PDB file of C-alpha atoms and ligand atoms in Angstrom:
ATOM      1  CA  MET B  26     203.181  95.208 152.920  1.00 92.00           C
ATOM      2  CA  ARG B  27     204.320  98.630 152.664  1.00 96.00           C
ATOM      3  CA  ILE B  28     202.997 102.339 152.511  1.00 97.00           C
ATOM      4  CA  ASP B  29     204.782 105.263 152.120  1.00 97.00           C
ATOM      5  CA  VAL B  30     203.269 109.001 151.987  1.00 97.00           C
ATOM      6  CA  PHE B  31     205.631 111.746 150.510  1.00 97.00           C
ATOM      7  CA  PHE B  32     204.172 115.212 151.514  1.00 98.00           C
ATOM      8  CA  THR B  33     205.815 116.675 148.225  1.00 98.00           C
ATOM      9  CA  PRO B  34     207.009 115.081 145.181  1.00 97.00           C
ATOM     10  CA  LEU B  35     210.315 116.925 145.354  1.00 95.00           C
ATOM     11  CA  GLY B  36     212.456 114.117 146.800  1.00 88.00           C
ATOM     12  CA  LEU B  37     211.314 111.785 144.088  1.00 91.00           C
ATOM     13  CA  ASN B  38     213.628 110.354 141.318  1.00 86.00           C
ATOM     14  CA  THR B  39     212.810 109.135 137.901  1.00 79.00           C
ATOM     15  CA  GLY B  40     212.403 105.490 138.389  1.00 87.00           C
ATOM     16  CA  ASP B  41     211.513 105.649 142.299  1.00 89.00           C
ATOM     17  CA  LEU B  42     207.862 104.748 141.520  1.00 95.00           C
ATOM     18  CA  ALA B  43     208.310 101.985 138.717  1.00 94.00           C
ATOM     19  CA  GLY B  44     205.628  99.235 139.251  1.00 92.00           C
ATOM     20  CA  ARG B  45     204.518 100.872 142.497  1.00 96.00           C
ATOM     21  CA  ALA B  46     200.857 101.554 143.035  1.00 97.00           C
ATOM     22  CA  VAL B  47     200.507 105.477 143.514  1.00 98.00           C
ATOM     23  CA  VAL B  48     197.814 108.082 144.585  1.00 98.00           C
ATOM     24  CA  VAL B  49     198.407 111.615 143.945  1.00 98.00           C
ATOM     25  CA  ILE B  50     196.404 114.330 146.165  1.00 98.00           C
ATOM     26  CA  ASP B  51     196.095 117.939 145.578  1.00 98.00           C
ATOM     27  CA  VAL B  52     192.999 118.789 147.318  1.00 98.00           C
ATOM     28  CA  LEU B  53     192.971 122.660 146.735  1.00 98.00           C
ATOM     29  CA  ARG B  54     192.634 122.330 143.973  1.00 98.00           C
ATOM     30  CA  ALA B  55     194.275 120.490 140.918  1.00 98.00           C
ATOM     31  CA  THR B  56     192.984 116.883 141.902  1.00 98.00           C
ATOM     32  CA  THR B  57     189.776 118.214 142.799  1.00 98.00           C
ATOM     33  CA  THR B  58     189.324 119.895 139.576  1.00 98.00           C
ATOM     34  CA  VAL B  59     190.425 116.877 137.467  1.00 99.00           C
ATOM     35  CA  ILE B  60     188.060 114.596 139.070  1.00 99.00           C
ATOM     36  CA  THR B  61     185.292 116.975 138.712  1.00 98.00           C
ATOM     37  CA  ALA B  62     186.418 117.426 134.923  1.00 98.00           C
ATOM     38  CA  LEU B  63     186.259 113.914 134.243  1.00 98.00           C
ATOM     39  CA  ALA B  64     183.180 113.382 136.169  1.00 98.00           C
ATOM     40  CA  ASN B  65     181.515 115.810 134.033  1.00 98.00           C
ATOM     41  CA  GLY B  66     182.484 114.323 130.855  1.00 98.00           C
ATOM     42  CA  ALA B  67     185.944 115.474 129.770  1.00 98.00           C
ATOM     43  CA  LYS B  68     187.560 112.952 127.282  1.00 98.00           C
ATOM     44  CA  ALA B  69     190.604 113.146 129.324  1.00 98.00           C
ATOM     45  CA  VAL B  70     193.069 115.694 131.428  1.00 98.00           C
ATOM     46  CA  ILE B  71     196.559 116.053 130.277  1.00 98.00           C
ATOM     47  CA  PRO B  72     198.658 117.435 132.887  1.00 98.00           C
ATOM     48  CA  ALA B  73     201.829 119.924 132.173  1.00 98.00           C
ATOM     49  CA  ALA B  74     204.775 120.890 134.334  1.00 95.00           C
ATOM     50  CA  THR B  75     204.559 124.533 133.072  1.00 97.00           C
ATOM     51  CA  SER B  76     202.225 126.708 131.250  1.00 97.00           C
ATOM     52  CA  GLU B  77     204.822 126.599 128.259  1.00 97.00           C
ATOM     53  CA  GLU B  78     204.598 122.947 128.370  1.00 97.00           C
ATOM     54  CA  ALA B  79     200.764 123.220 128.457  1.00 98.00           C
ATOM     55  CA  VAL B  80     200.582 125.267 125.264  1.00 97.00           C
ATOM     56  CA  ARG B  81     202.961 123.101 123.218  1.00 97.00           C
ATOM     57  CA  LEU B  82     200.952 120.030 124.197  1.00 97.00           C
ATOM     58  CA  ALA B  83     197.502 121.675 123.250  1.00 96.00           C
ATOM     59  CA  SER B  84     199.151 122.712 119.941  1.00 95.00           C
ATOM     60  CA  ASN B  85     199.678 119.106 119.145  1.00 92.00           C
ATOM     61  CA  LEU B  86     196.147 118.230 119.472  1.00 91.00           C
ATOM     62  CA  GLU B  87     193.081 118.928 117.339  1.00 87.00           C
ATOM     63  CA  LYS B  88     191.963 122.554 117.982  1.00 85.00           C
ATOM     64  CA  ASP B  89     188.327 122.127 118.554  1.00 87.00           C
ATOM     65  CA  GLY B  90     188.603 119.395 121.209  1.00 95.00           C
ATOM     66  CA  VAL B  91     191.242 120.869 123.355  1.00 97.00           C
ATOM     67  CA  VAL B  92     190.854 123.543 126.330  1.00 97.00           C
ATOM     68  CA  LEU B  93     193.863 125.215 128.247  1.00 98.00           C
ATOM     69  CA  ALA B  94     193.452 125.328 131.686  1.00 98.00           C
ATOM     70  CA  GLY B  95     195.434 126.287 134.888  1.00 98.00           C
ATOM     71  CA  GLU B  96     196.448 128.922 137.339  1.00 98.00           C
ATOM     72  CA  ARG B  97     199.369 131.023 138.939  1.00 97.00           C
ATOM     73  CA  LYS B  98     198.751 132.413 142.310  1.00 96.00           C
ATOM     74  CA  SER B  99     195.633 130.907 142.206  1.00 97.00           C
ATOM     75  CA  VAL B 100     194.180 133.074 139.141  1.00 97.00           C
ATOM     76  CA  LYS B 101     193.561 131.893 135.695  1.00 98.00           C
ATOM     77  CA  ILE B 102     196.675 132.064 133.253  1.00 98.00           C
ATOM     78  CA  GLU B 103     196.345 134.635 130.995  1.00 97.00           C
ATOM     79  CA  GLY B 104     195.087 133.613 127.499  1.00 97.00           C
ATOM     80  CA  PHE B 105     194.069 130.150 128.908  1.00 98.00           C
ATOM     81  CA  ALA B 106     190.266 129.451 128.576  1.00 98.00           C
ATOM     82  CA  LEU B 107     189.701 128.175 132.377  1.00 98.00           C
ATOM     83  CA  GLY B 108     191.437 128.469 135.522  1.00 98.00           C
ATOM     84  CA  ASN B 109     191.693 125.954 137.989  1.00 98.00           C
ATOM     85  CA  SER B 110     188.488 125.804 139.599  1.00 98.00           C
ATOM     86  CA  PRO B 111     186.509 122.893 139.845  1.00 98.00           C
ATOM     87  CA  ARG B 112     183.118 124.768 139.591  1.00 98.00           C
ATOM     88  CA  GLU B 113     184.310 125.774 136.286  1.00 98.00           C
ATOM     89  CA  MET B 114     184.627 122.195 135.098  1.00 98.00           C
ATOM     90  CA  THR B 115     181.026 121.940 134.175  1.00 98.00           C
ATOM     91  CA  ALA B 116     179.437 119.575 131.520  1.00 98.00           C
ATOM     92  CA  ALA B 117     178.886 122.477 129.229  1.00 98.00           C
ATOM     93  CA  ALA B 118     182.685 123.799 129.478  1.00 98.00           C
ATOM     94  CA  VAL B 119     184.356 120.197 129.487  1.00 98.00           C
ATOM     95  CA  GLY B 120     181.994 117.605 127.750  1.00 98.00           C
ATOM     96  CA  GLY B 121     183.923 115.612 125.217  1.00 97.00           C
ATOM     97  CA  LYS B 122     186.903 117.689 125.385  1.00 97.00           C
ATOM     98  CA  THR B 123     190.649 117.113 126.380  1.00 98.00           C
ATOM     99  CA  ILE B 124     191.914 119.441 129.036  1.00 98.00           C
ATOM    100  CA  VAL B 125     195.446 120.528 129.229  1.00 98.00           C
ATOM    101  CA  LEU B 126     196.051 121.684 132.761  1.00 98.00           C
ATOM    102  CA  SER B 127     198.855 123.565 134.300  1.00 98.00           C
ATOM    103  CA  THR B 128     198.892 124.529 137.929  1.00 98.00           C
ATOM    104  CA  THR B 129     201.423 125.436 140.655  1.00 98.00           C
ATOM    105  CA  ASN B 130     202.065 122.569 142.572  1.00 97.00           C
ATOM    106  CA  GLY B 131     199.416 119.947 141.667  1.00 98.00           C
ATOM    107  CA  THR B 132     200.356 119.322 137.908  1.00 98.00           C
ATOM    108  CA  PRO B 133     204.133 119.023 138.441  1.00 97.00           C
ATOM    109  CA  ALA B 134     203.258 116.609 141.281  1.00 97.00           C
ATOM    110  CA  LEU B 135     201.225 114.547 138.964  1.00 97.00           C
ATOM    111  CA  VAL B 136     203.972 114.738 136.238  1.00 97.00           C
ATOM    112  CA  ALA B 137     206.417 113.452 138.867  1.00 96.00           C
ATOM    113  CA  ALA B 138     204.250 110.580 139.528  1.00 96.00           C
ATOM    114  CA  GLN B 139     204.665 109.122 135.959  1.00 94.00           C
ATOM    115  CA  GLY B 140     206.016 105.676 136.312  1.00 92.00           C
ATOM    116  CA  GLY B 141     203.729 104.482 139.129  1.00 97.00           C
ATOM    117  CA  ASP B 142     201.432 101.842 138.061  1.00 96.00           C
ATOM    118  CA  PRO B 143     198.789 102.629 138.357  1.00 97.00           C
ATOM    119  CA  VAL B 144     198.676 106.382 139.286  1.00 98.00           C
ATOM    120  CA  LEU B 145     195.295 107.285 140.739  1.00 98.00           C
ATOM    121  CA  ILE B 146     193.794 110.761 141.199  1.00 98.00           C
ATOM    122  CA  GLY B 147     192.439 111.501 144.861  1.00 98.00           C
ATOM    123  CA  ALA B 148     190.573 113.988 146.684  1.00 98.00           C
ATOM    124  CA  PRO B 149     187.731 114.359 149.396  1.00 98.00           C
ATOM    125  CA  ALA B 150     185.543 114.581 146.048  1.00 98.00           C
ATOM    126  CA  ASN B 151     185.978 110.966 145.166  1.00 98.00           C
ATOM    127  CA  PHE B 152     187.156 109.670 148.671  1.00 98.00           C
ATOM    128  CA  LYS B 153     185.151 106.433 149.022  1.00 98.00           C
ATOM    129  CA  ALA B 154     185.372 105.126 145.415  1.00 98.00           C
ATOM    130  CA  LEU B 155     189.622 106.065 145.900  1.00 98.00           C
ATOM    131  CA  ALA B 156     189.665 104.435 149.145  1.00 98.00           C
ATOM    132  CA  ALA B 157     187.909 101.008 147.631  1.00 98.00           C
ATOM    133  CA  ARG B 158     190.401 100.857 144.740  1.00 98.00           C
ATOM    134  CA  ALA B 159     193.391 101.752 146.857  1.00 98.00           C
ATOM    135  CA  ARG B 160     192.569  99.175 149.319  1.00 97.00           C
ATOM    136  CA  ASP B 161     192.192  96.377 146.803  1.00 97.00           C
ATOM    137  CA  LEU B 162     195.638  97.653 145.436  1.00 97.00           C
ATOM    138  CA  LEU B 163     197.434  97.470 148.857  1.00 96.00           C
ATOM    139  CA  ALA B 164     195.677  93.921 149.517  1.00 95.00           C
ATOM    140  CA  ARG B 165     196.654  92.405 145.906  1.00 95.00           C
ATOM    141  CA  ARG B 166     200.172  94.096 145.538  1.00 94.00           C
ATOM    142  CA  GLY B 167     201.437  94.728 149.031  1.00 94.00           C
ATOM    143  CA  ASP B 168     202.489  98.557 148.091  1.00 96.00           C
ATOM    144  CA  LEU B 169     200.911 101.801 148.129  1.00 97.00           C
ATOM    145  CA  VAL B 170     202.610 105.316 147.715  1.00 98.00           C
ATOM    146  CA  ILE B 171     200.762 108.467 148.508  1.00 98.00           C
ATOM    147  CA  ILE B 172     202.017 111.594 146.962  1.00 98.00           C
ATOM    148  CA  CYS B 173     200.825 115.162 148.165  1.00 98.00           C
ATOM    149  CA  ALA B 174     201.402 117.865 145.926  1.00 98.00           C
ATOM    150  CA  GLY B 175     202.028 120.252 148.996  1.00 97.00           C
ATOM    151  CA  ARG B 176     202.647 123.977 148.639  1.00 96.00           C
ATOM    152  CA  GLU B 177     205.722 126.151 148.447  1.00 92.00           C
ATOM    153  CA  LYS B 178     207.892 122.959 148.497  1.00 93.00           C
ATOM    154  CA  GLN B 179     206.360 122.096 152.049  1.00 96.00           C
ATOM    155  CA  LEU B 180     203.512 120.240 153.483  1.00 97.00           C
ATOM    156  CA  ALA B 181     199.925 121.519 152.844  1.00 98.00           C
ATOM    157  CA  ILE B 182     197.870 120.434 155.760  1.00 98.00           C
ATOM    158  CA  GLU B 183     194.566 119.635 153.387  1.00 98.00           C
ATOM    159  CA  ASP B 184     196.759 117.005 151.295  1.00 98.00           C
ATOM    160  CA  GLY B 185     198.425 115.476 154.555  1.00 98.00           C
ATOM    161  CA  TYR B 186     194.926 115.171 156.461  1.00 98.00           C
ATOM    162  CA  ALA B 187     193.402 113.680 153.144  1.00 98.00           C
ATOM    163  CA  ALA B 188     196.382 111.155 153.013  1.00 98.00           C
ATOM    164  CA  GLY B 189     195.924 110.162 156.649  1.00 98.00           C
ATOM    165  CA  ARG B 190     192.187 109.774 156.213  1.00 98.00           C
ATOM    166  CA  LEU B 191     193.148 107.377 152.894  1.00 98.00           C
ATOM    167  CA  ILE B 192     195.603 105.439 155.100  1.00 98.00           C
ATOM    168  CA  LYS B 193     193.026 104.626 157.761  1.00 97.00           C
ATOM    169  CA  ALA B 194     190.499 103.755 155.403  1.00 97.00           C
ATOM    170  CA  VAL B 195     192.916 101.417 153.487  1.00 97.00           C
ATOM    171  CA  ARG B 196     194.761  99.690 156.135  1.00 94.00           C
ATOM    172  CA  ARG B 197     191.864  98.428 158.413  1.00 89.00           C
ATOM    173  CA  GLY B 198     192.396  94.782 159.610  1.00 88.00           C
ATOM    174  CA  MET B 199     195.659  94.758 157.772  1.00 88.00           C
ATOM    175  CA  LYS B 200     198.796  93.630 159.717  1.00 86.00           C
ATOM    176  CA  ARG B 201     202.430  93.673 159.528  1.00 88.00           C
ATOM    177  CA  LEU B 202     202.558  96.753 157.401  1.00 93.00           C
ATOM    178  CA  GLN B 203     205.929  98.696 156.918  1.00 96.00           C
ATOM    179  CA  LEU B 204     205.227 102.318 157.247  1.00 97.00           C
ATOM    180  CA  ASN B 205     207.424 105.647 156.493  1.00 97.00           C
ATOM    181  CA  ASP B 206     207.515 108.399 158.919  1.00 97.00           C
ATOM    182  CA  GLY B 207     205.197 110.247 156.430  1.00 98.00           C
ATOM    183  CA  VAL B 208     202.485 107.781 157.197  1.00 98.00           C
ATOM    184  CA  HIS B 209     202.746 108.086 160.940  1.00 98.00           C
ATOM    185  CA  ALA B 210     202.608 111.933 160.563  1.00 98.00           C
ATOM    186  CA  ALA B 211     199.676 111.796 158.085  1.00 98.00           C
ATOM    187  CA  VAL B 212     197.952 109.410 160.518  1.00 98.00           C
ATOM    188  CA  ALA B 213     198.348 111.975 163.454  1.00 98.00           C
ATOM    189  CA  LEU B 214     197.112 114.745 161.506  1.00 98.00           C
ATOM    190  CA  THR B 215     193.766 113.060 161.269  1.00 98.00           C
ATOM    191  CA  THR B 216     193.094 113.631 165.100  1.00 98.00           C
ATOM    192  CA  ALA B 217     193.976 117.394 164.893  1.00 97.00           C
ATOM    193  CA  PHE B 218     190.751 118.247 163.217  1.00 98.00           C
ATOM    194  CA  PRO B 219     187.355 117.081 163.554  1.00 97.00           C
ATOM    195  CA  GLY B 220     186.835 116.650 159.862  1.00 98.00           C
ATOM    196  CA  TRP B 221     187.484 117.564 156.053  1.00 98.00           C
ATOM    197  CA  LYS B 222     185.681 120.999 156.217  1.00 98.00           C
ATOM    198  CA  GLU B 223     188.079 122.266 159.331  1.00 98.00           C
ATOM    199  CA  ALA B 224     190.845 120.705 157.814  1.00 98.00           C
ATOM    200  CA  VAL B 225     190.591 121.945 154.403  1.00 98.00           C
ATOM    201  CA  GLU B 226     189.124 125.569 155.342  1.00 97.00           C
ATOM    202  CA  GLY B 227     191.823 126.045 158.006  1.00 96.00           C
ATOM    203  CA  SER B 228     194.739 125.571 155.544  1.00 98.00           C
ATOM    204  CA  ASP B 229     197.265 128.170 154.060  1.00 98.00           C
ATOM    205  CA  ALA B 230     195.834 127.196 150.540  1.00 98.00           C
ATOM    206  CA  ALA B 231     192.401 128.009 151.680  1.00 98.00           C
ATOM    207  CA  ARG B 232     193.555 131.538 152.863  1.00 98.00           C
ATOM    208  CA  GLN B 233     195.129 132.422 149.719  1.00 97.00           C
ATOM    209  CA  LEU B 234     192.078 131.175 147.673  1.00 98.00           C
ATOM    210  CA  ALA B 235     189.540 133.326 150.014  1.00 98.00           C
ATOM    211  CA  GLU B 236     192.041 136.565 149.376  1.00 98.00           C
ATOM    212  CA  VAL B 237     191.186 136.313 145.603  1.00 98.00           C
ATOM    213  CA  ASP B 238     187.335 135.315 146.271  1.00 98.00           C
ATOM    214  CA  LEU B 239     187.460 131.638 145.568  1.00 98.00           C
ATOM    215  CA  ALA B 240     186.216 130.596 149.087  1.00 98.00           C
ATOM    216  CA  GLU B 241     183.595 128.975 147.287  1.00 98.00           C
ATOM    217  CA  ASP B 242     186.264 126.633 145.490  1.00 98.00           C
ATOM    218  CA  VAL B 243     187.316 125.468 149.201  1.00 98.00           C
ATOM    219  CA  ARG B 244     184.120 124.786 150.381  1.00 98.00           C
ATOM    220  CA  PHE B 245     183.610 122.677 147.048  1.00 98.00           C
ATOM    221  CA  ALA B 246     186.759 120.804 147.562  1.00 98.00           C
ATOM    222  CA  ALA B 247     185.934 120.039 151.244  1.00 98.00           C
ATOM    223  CA  LYS B 248     182.753 117.939 150.677  1.00 98.00           C
ATOM    224  CA  GLN B 249     183.272 114.168 150.433  1.00 98.00           C
ATOM    225  CA  ASP B 250     182.034 111.757 147.856  1.00 98.00           C
ATOM    226  CA  ARG B 251     180.902 114.137 145.338  1.00 98.00           C
ATOM    227  CA  PHE B 252     181.708 111.941 142.519  1.00 98.00           C
ATOM    228  CA  ALA B 253     182.565 108.119 142.188  1.00 98.00           C
ATOM    229  CA  VAL B 254     185.197 108.412 139.539  1.00 98.00           C
ATOM    230  CA  VAL B 255     188.719 107.520 140.240  1.00 98.00           C
ATOM    231  CA  PRO B 256     190.662 108.674 137.189  1.00 98.00           C
ATOM    232  CA  THR B 257     193.741 107.007 136.290  1.00 98.00           C
ATOM    233  CA  TYR B 258     196.848 108.562 134.936  1.00 98.00           C
ATOM    234  CA  ALA B 259     198.753 106.559 131.972  1.00 97.00           C
ATOM    235  CA  ASP B 260     200.385 107.304 128.710  1.00 95.00           C
ATOM    236  CA  ARG B 261     200.659 111.244 129.872  1.00 95.00           C
ATOM    237  CA  ARG B 262     196.812 111.445 130.129  1.00 97.00           C
ATOM    238  CA  ILE B 263     194.312 111.207 132.929  1.00 98.00           C
ATOM    239  CA  THR B 264     191.110 109.321 132.082  1.00 98.00           C
TER     240      THR B 264
HETATM  241  C1  MLT U  47     198.618 124.227 142.911  1.00 75.38           C
HETATM  242  O1  MLT U  47     198.625 123.147 141.889  1.00 75.38           O
HETATM  243  O2  MLT U  47     199.140 124.452 143.620  1.00 75.38           O
HETATM  244  C2  MLT U  47     197.045 124.457 143.005  1.00 75.38           C
HETATM  245  O3  MLT U  47     196.492 124.160 142.206  1.00 75.38           O
HETATM  246  C3  MLT U  47     196.853 125.681 143.492  1.00 75.38           C
HETATM  247  C4  MLT U  47     195.410 126.363 143.355  1.00 75.38           C
HETATM  248  O4  MLT U  47     194.505 125.736 143.556  1.00 75.38           O
HETATM  249  O5  MLT U  47     195.518 127.599 142.824  1.00 75.38           O
END
């Protein structure tokens, strides 16, 4: 049995994840946003690696049913209908729609995770449901990869903390696990903070969001188990 954690997707090559069960985490904010959109009735979320790619993907879809969303430097991309705030993903805004989403680190990490089977979308917002699915996959397949989106090509503490909490939840009672260094570091991080609030709100990303008046998104993202959905990314769409 094996668990690997990667703190950024940068070292991954095409084919590395083929056939492996993968969880992608970007607590602030891409995976929280994707989970919220799907829990509130979006038909699908299509992650795009760049804003140009998002525009191209959206142009191939039925105009009525598609919403462009995303951020750069935390604020809405000019000309897009929505930013990357989970609080924007209301049933009125996203119900029945396909959201094409482009974010700085989160959607490139999702695109890099293609090839995993399955690729699950995780955050504190769906933690309990995610942990149940990931534990079942680890037990049946003997293998789990956790990819953190990270920030500025480095570890993002809120993602690393979430990876550690997930590992603790999935490996309970399991023996003879092969763990990479990232797993040990992620588990060690869980002892550095009393809980989600401190880990998420104390991060660099949280500070950047507070600077652009989005501290409410940080509080939103730090709350565990808002939703029971575990979105899956397959055939270029998250549903
Ligand atoms: C990212 O992809 O890096 C995040 O979505 C950034 C943000 O939340 O503004």
